[in-house]
mmCIF file of N, CA and C in Angstrom:
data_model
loop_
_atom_site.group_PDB
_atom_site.id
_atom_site.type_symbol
_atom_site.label_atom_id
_atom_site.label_comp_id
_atom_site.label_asym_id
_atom_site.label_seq_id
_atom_site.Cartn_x
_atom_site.Cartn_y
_atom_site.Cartn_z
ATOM 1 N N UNK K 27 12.433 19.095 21.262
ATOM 2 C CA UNK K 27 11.796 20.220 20.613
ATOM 3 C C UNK K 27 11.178 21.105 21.697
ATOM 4 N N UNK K 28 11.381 22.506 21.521
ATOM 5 C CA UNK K 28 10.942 23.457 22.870
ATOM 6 C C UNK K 28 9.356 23.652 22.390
ATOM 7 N N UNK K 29 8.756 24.058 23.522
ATOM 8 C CA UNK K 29 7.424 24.477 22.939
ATOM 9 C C UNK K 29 7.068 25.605 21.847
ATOM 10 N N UNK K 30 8.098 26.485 21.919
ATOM 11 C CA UNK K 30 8.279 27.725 20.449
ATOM 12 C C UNK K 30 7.857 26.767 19.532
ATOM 13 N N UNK K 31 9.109 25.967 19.303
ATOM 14 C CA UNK K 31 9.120 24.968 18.159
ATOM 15 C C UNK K 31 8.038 24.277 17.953
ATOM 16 N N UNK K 32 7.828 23.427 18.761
ATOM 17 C CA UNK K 32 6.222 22.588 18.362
ATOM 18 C C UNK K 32 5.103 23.799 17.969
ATOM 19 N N UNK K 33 5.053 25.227 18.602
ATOM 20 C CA UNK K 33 4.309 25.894 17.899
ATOM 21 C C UNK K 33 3.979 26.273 16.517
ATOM 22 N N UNK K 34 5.254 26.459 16.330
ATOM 23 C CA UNK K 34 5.515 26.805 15.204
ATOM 24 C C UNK K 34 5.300 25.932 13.230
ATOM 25 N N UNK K 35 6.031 25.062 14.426
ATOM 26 C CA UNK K 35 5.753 23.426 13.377
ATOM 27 C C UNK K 35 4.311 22.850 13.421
ATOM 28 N N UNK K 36 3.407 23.220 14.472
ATOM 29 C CA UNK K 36 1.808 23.064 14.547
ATOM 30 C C UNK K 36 1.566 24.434 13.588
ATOM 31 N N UNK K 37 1.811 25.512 13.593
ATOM 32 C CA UNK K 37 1.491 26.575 12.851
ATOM 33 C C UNK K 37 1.687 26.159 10.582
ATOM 34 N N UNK K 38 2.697 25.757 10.848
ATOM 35 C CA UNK K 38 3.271 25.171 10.039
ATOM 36 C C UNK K 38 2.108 24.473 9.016
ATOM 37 N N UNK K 39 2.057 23.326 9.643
ATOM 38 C CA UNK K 39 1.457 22.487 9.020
ATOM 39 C C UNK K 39 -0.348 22.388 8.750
ATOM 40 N N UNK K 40 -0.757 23.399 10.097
ATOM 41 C CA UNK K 40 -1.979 24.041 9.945
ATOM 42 C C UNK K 40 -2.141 24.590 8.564
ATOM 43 N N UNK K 41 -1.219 25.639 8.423
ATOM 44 C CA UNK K 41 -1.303 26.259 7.150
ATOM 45 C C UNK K 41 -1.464 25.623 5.713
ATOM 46 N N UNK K 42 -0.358 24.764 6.153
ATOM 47 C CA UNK K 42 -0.474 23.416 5.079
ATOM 48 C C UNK K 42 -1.838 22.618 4.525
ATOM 49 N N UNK K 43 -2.438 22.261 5.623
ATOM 50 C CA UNK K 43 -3.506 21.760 5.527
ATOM 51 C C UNK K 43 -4.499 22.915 5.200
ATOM 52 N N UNK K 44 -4.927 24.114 5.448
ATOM 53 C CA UNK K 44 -6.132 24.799 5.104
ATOM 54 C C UNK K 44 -5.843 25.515 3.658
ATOM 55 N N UNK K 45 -4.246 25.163 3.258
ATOM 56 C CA UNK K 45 -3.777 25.611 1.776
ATOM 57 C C UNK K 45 -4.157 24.500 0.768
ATOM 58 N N UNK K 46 -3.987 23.175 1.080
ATOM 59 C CA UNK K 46 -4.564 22.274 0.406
ATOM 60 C C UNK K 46 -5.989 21.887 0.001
ATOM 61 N N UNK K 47 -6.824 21.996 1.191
ATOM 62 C CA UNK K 47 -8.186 22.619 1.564
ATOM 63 C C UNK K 47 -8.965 23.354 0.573
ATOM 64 N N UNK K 48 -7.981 24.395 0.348
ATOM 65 C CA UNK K 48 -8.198 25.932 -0.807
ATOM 66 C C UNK K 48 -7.715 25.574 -1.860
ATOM 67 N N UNK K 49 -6.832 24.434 -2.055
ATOM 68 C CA UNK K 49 -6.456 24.233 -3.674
ATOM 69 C C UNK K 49 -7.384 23.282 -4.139
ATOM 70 N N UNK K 50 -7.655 22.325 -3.361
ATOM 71 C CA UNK K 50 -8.917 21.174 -3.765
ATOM 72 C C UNK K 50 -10.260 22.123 -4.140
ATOM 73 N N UNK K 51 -10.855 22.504 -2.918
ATOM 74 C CA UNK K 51 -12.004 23.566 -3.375
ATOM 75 C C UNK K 51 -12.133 24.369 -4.667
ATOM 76 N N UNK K 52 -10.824 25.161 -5.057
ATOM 77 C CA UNK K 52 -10.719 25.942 -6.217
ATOM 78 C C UNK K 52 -10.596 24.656 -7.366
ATOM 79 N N UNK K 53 -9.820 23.642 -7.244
ATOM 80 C CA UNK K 53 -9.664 23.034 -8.644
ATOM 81 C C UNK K 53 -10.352 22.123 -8.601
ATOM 82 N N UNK K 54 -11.820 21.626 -7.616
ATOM 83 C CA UNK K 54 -12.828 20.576 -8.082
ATOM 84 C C UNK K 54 -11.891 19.121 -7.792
ATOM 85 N N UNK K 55 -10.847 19.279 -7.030
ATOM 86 C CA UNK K 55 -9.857 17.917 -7.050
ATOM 87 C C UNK K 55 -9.771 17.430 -5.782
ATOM 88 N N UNK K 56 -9.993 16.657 -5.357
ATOM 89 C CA UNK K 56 -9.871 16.075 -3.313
ATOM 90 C C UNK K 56 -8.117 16.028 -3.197
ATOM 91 N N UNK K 57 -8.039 16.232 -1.867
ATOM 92 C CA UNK K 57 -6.511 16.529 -1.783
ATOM 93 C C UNK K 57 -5.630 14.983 -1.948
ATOM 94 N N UNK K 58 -6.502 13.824 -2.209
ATOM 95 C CA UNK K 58 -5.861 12.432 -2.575
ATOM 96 C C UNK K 58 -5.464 12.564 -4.167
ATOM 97 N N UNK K 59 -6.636 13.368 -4.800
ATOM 98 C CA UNK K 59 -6.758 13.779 -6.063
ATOM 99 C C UNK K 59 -5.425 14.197 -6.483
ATOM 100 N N UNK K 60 -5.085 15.501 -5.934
ATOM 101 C CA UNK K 60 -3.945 15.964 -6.304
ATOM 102 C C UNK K 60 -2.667 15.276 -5.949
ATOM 103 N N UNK K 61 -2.849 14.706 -5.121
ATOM 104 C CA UNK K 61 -1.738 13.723 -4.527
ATOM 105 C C UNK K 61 -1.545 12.430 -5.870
ATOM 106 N N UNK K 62 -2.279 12.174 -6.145
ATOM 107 C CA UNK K 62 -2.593 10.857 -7.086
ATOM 108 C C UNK K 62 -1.630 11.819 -8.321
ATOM 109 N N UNK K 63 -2.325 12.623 -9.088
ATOM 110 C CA UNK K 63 -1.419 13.330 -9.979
ATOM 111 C C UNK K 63 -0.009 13.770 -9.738
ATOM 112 N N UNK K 64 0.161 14.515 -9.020
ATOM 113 C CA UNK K 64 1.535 14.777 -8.702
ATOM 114 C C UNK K 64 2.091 13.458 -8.781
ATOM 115 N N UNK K 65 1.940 12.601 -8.190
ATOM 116 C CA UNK K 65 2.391 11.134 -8.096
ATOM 117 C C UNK K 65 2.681 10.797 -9.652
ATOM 118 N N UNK K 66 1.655 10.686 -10.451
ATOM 119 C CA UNK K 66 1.456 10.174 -11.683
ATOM 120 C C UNK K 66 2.417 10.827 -12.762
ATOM 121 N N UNK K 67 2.566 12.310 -11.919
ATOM 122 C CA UNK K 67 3.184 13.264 -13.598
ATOM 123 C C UNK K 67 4.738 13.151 -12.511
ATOM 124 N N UNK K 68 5.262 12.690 -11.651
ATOM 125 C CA UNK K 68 6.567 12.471 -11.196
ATOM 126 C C UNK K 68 7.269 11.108 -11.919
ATOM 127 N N UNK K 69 5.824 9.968 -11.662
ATOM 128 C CA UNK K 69 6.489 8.986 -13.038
ATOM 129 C C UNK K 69 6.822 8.670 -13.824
ATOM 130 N N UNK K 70 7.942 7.844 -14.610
ATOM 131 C CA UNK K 70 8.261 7.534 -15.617
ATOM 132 C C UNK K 70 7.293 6.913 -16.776
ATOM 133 N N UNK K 71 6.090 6.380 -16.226
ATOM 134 C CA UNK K 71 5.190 6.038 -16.864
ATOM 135 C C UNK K 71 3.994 5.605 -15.998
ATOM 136 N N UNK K 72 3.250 4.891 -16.642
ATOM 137 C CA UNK K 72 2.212 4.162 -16.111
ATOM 138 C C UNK K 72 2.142 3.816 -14.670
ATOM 139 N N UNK K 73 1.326 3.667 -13.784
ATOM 140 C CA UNK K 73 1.150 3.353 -12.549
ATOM 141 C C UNK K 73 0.508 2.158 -12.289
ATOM 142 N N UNK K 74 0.434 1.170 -11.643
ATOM 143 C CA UNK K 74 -0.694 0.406 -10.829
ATOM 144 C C UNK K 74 -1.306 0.909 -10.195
ATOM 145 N N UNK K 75 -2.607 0.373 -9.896
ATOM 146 C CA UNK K 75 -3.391 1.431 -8.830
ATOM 147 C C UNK K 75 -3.149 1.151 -7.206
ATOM 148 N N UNK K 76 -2.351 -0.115 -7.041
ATOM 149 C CA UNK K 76 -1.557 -0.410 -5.825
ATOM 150 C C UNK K 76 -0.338 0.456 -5.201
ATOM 151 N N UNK K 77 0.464 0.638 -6.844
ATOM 152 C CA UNK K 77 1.523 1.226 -6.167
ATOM 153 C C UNK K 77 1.111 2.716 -6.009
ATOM 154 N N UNK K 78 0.212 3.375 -6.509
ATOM 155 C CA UNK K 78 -0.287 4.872 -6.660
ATOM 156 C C UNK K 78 -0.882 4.907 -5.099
ATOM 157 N N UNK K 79 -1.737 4.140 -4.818
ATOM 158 C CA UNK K 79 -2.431 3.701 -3.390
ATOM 159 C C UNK K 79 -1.215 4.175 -2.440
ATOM 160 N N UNK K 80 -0.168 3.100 -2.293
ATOM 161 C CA UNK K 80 0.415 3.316 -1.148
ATOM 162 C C UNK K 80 1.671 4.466 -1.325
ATOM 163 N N UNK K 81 1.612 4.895 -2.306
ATOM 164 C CA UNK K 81 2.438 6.097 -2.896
ATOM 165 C C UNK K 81 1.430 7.322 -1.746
ATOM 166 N N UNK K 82 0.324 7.631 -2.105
ATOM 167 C CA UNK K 82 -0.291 8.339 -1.262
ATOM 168 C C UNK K 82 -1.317 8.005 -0.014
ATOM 169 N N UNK K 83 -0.893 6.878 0.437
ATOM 170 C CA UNK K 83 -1.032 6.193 1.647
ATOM 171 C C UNK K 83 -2.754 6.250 2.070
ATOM 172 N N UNK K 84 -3.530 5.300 0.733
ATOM 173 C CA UNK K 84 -4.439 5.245 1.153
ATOM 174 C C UNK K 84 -5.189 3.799 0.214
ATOM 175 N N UNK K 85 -5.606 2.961 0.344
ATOM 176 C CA UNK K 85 -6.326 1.324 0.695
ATOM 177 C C UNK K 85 -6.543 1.641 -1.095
ATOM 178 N N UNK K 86 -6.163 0.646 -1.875
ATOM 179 C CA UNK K 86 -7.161 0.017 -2.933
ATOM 180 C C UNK K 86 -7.989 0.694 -3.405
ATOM 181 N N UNK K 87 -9.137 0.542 -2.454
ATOM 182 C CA UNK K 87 -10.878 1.287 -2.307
ATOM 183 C C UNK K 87 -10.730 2.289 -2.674
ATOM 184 N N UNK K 88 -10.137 2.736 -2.021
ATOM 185 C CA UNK K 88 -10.116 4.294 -1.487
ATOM 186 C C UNK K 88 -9.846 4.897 -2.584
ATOM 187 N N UNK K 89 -8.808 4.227 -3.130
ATOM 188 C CA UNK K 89 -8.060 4.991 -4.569
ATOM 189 C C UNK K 89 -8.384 4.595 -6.010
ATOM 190 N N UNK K 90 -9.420 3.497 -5.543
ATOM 191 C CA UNK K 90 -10.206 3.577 -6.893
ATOM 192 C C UNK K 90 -11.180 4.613 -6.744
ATOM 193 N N UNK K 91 -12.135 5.268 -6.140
ATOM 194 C CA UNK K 91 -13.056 5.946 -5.800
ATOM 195 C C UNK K 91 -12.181 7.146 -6.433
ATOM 196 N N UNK K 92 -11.595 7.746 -5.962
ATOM 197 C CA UNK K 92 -10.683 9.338 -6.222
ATOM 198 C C UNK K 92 -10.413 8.744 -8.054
ATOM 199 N N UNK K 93 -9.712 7.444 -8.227
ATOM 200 C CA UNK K 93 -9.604 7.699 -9.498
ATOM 201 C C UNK K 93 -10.838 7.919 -10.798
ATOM 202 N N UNK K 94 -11.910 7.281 -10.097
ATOM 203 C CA UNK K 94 -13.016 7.073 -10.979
ATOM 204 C C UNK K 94 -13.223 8.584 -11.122
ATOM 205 N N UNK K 95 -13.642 9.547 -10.091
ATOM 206 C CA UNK K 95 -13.203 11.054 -9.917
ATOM 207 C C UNK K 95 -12.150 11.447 -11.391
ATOM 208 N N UNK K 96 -10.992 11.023 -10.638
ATOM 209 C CA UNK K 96 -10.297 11.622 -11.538
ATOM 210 C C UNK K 96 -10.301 10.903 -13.350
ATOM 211 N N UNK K 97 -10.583 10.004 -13.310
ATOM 212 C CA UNK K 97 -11.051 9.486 -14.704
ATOM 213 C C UNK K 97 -12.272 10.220 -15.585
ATOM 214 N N UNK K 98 -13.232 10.619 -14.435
ATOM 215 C CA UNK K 98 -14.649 11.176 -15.043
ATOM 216 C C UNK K 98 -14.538 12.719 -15.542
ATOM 217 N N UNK K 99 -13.000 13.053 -14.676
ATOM 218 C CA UNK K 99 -13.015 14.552 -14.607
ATOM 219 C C UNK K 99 -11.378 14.731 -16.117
ATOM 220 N N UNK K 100 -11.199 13.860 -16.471
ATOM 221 C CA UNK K 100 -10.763 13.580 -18.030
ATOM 222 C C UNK K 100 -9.220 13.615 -17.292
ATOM 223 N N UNK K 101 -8.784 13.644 -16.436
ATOM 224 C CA UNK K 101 -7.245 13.973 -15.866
ATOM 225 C C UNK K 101 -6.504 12.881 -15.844
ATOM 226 N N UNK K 102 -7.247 11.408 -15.795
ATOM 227 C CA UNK K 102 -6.597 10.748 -16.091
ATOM 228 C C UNK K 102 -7.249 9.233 -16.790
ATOM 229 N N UNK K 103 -5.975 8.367 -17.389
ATOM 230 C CA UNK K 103 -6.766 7.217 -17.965
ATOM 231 C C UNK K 103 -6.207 6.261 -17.640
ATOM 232 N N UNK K 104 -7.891 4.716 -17.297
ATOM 233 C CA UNK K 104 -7.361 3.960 -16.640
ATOM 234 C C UNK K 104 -7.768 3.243 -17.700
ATOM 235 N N UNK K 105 -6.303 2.435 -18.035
ATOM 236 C CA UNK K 105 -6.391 0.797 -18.823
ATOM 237 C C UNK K 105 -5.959 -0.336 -18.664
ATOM 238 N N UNK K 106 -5.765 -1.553 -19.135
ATOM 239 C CA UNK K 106 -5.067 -2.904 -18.629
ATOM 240 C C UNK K 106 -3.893 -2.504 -18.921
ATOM 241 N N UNK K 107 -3.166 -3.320 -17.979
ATOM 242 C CA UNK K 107 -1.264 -3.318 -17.343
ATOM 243 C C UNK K 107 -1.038 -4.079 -18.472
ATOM 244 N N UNK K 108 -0.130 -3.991 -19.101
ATOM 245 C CA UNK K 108 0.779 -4.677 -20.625
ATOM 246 C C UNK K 108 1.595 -6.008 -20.183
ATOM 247 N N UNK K 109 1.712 -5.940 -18.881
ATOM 248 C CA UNK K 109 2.219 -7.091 -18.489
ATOM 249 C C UNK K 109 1.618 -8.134 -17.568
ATOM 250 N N UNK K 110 0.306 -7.636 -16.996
ATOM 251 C CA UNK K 110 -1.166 -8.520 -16.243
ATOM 252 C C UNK K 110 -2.363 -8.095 -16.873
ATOM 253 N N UNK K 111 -2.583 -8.460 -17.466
ATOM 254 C CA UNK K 111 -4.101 -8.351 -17.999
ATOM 255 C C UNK K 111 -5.063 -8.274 -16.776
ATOM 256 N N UNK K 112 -4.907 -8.849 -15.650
ATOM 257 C CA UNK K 112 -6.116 -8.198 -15.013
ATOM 258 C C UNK K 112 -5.441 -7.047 -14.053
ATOM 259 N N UNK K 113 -4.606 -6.173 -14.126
ATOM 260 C CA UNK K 113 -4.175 -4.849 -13.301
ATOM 261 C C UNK K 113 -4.574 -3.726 -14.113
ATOM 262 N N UNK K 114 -4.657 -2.824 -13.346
ATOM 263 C CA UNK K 114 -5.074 -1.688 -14.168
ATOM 264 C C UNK K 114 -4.017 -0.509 -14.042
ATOM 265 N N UNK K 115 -3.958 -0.203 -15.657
ATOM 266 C CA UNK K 115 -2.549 0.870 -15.545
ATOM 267 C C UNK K 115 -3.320 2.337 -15.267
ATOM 268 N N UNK K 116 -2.555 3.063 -15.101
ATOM 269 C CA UNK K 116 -3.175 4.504 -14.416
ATOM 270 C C UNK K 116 -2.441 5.337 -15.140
ATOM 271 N N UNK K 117 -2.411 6.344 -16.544
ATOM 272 C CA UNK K 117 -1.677 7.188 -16.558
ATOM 273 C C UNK K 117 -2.149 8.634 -16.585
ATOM 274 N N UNK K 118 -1.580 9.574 -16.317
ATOM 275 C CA UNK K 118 -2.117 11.093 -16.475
ATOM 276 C C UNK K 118 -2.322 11.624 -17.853
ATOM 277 N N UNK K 119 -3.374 12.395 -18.450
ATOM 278 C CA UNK K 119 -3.556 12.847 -19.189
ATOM 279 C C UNK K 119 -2.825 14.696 -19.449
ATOM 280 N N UNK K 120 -3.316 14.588 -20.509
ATOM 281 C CA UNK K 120 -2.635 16.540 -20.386
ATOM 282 C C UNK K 120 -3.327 17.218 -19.753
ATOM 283 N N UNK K 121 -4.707 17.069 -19.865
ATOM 284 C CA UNK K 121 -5.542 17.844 -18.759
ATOM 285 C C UNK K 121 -5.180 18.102 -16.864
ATOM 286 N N UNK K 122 -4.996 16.552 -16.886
ATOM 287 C CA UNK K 122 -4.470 16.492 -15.856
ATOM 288 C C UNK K 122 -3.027 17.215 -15.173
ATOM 289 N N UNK K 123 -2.423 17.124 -16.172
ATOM 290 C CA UNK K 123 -0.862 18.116 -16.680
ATOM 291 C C UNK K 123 -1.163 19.557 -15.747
ATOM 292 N N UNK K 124 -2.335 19.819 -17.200
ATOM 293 C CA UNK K 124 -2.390 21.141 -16.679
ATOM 294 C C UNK K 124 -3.178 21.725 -15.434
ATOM 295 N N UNK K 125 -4.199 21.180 -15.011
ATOM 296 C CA UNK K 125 -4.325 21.218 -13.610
ATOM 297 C C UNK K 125 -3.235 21.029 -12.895
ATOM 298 N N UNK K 126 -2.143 20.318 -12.879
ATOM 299 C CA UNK K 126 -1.073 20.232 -11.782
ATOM 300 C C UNK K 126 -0.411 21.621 -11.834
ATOM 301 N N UNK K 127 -0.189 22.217 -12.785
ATOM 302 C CA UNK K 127 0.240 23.321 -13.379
ATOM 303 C C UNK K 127 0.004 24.675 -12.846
ATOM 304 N N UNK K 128 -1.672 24.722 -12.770
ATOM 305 C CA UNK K 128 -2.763 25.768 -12.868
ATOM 306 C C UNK K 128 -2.549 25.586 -11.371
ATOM 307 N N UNK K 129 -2.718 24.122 -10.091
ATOM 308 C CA UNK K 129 -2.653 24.217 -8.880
ATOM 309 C C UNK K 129 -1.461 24.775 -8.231
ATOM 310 N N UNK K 130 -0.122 24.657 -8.474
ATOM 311 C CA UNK K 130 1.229 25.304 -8.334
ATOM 312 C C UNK K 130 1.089 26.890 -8.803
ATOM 313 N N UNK K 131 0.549 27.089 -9.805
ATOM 314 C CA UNK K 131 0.517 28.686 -10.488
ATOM 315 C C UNK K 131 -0.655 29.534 -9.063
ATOM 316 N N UNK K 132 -1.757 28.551 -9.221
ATOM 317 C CA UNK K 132 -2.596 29.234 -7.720
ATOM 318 C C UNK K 132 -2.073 29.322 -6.248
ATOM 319 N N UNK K 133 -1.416 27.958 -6.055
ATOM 320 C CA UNK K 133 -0.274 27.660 -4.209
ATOM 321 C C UNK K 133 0.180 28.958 -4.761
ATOM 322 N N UNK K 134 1.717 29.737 -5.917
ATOM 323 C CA UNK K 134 1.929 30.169 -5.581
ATOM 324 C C UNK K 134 1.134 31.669 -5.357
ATOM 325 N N UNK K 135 0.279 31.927 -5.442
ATOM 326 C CA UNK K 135 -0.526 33.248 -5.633
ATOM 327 C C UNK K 135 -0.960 33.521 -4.020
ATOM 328 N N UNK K 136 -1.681 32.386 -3.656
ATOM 329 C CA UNK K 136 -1.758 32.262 -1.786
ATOM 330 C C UNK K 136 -0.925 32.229 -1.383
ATOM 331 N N UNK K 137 0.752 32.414 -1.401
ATOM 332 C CA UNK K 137 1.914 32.166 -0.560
ATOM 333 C C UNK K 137 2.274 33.421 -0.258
#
């Protein structure tokens, strides 16, 4: 890669990051937040909170904290797994829907 290139691709992804930055800020959502949804409304259903975790590459902890967030903030609901009673299923709500919605309708307005 020439140095143009690494510029560019540093330019790149800068942007990336201070656009995500600006979509969290505007929609009250941490950028794991939105990551967690997108994740959730790409699924066929229900989630574990393991596989949602390493779906957006961050610990257990970590992703219970963002979900309790996102549980309190009505976007999504957490209940027991139908097939382990002690896992917890994760699915998106419509609210949550439409925030994913409303965040794509805003990305594209900043682009």
């Amino acid at each position: 890669m020439t140095p143009e290139e690494r510029a560019a691709l540093d330019d790149r992804l800068n942007s990336a990051i201070a656009l995500s930055r600006d979509v969290s800020q505007h929609m009250k959502v941490s950028p794991s937040g939105l990551q967690m949804i997108m994740a959730l409304c790409k699924a066929t259903g229900p989630m574990r909170v393991g596989e949602l975790a390493s779906i957006v590459g961050v610990t257990q902890q970590g992703a219970g904290k963002t979900l309790r967030e996102l549980q309190n903030g009505l976007l999504i609901v957490i209940g027991v797994d139908r097939e382990d009673k002690r896992a917890k299923s994760i699915s998106i709500t419509s609210t949550g829907v439409k925030l994913l919605i409303a965040t794509h309708e805003y990305m594209g307005e900043l682009v």
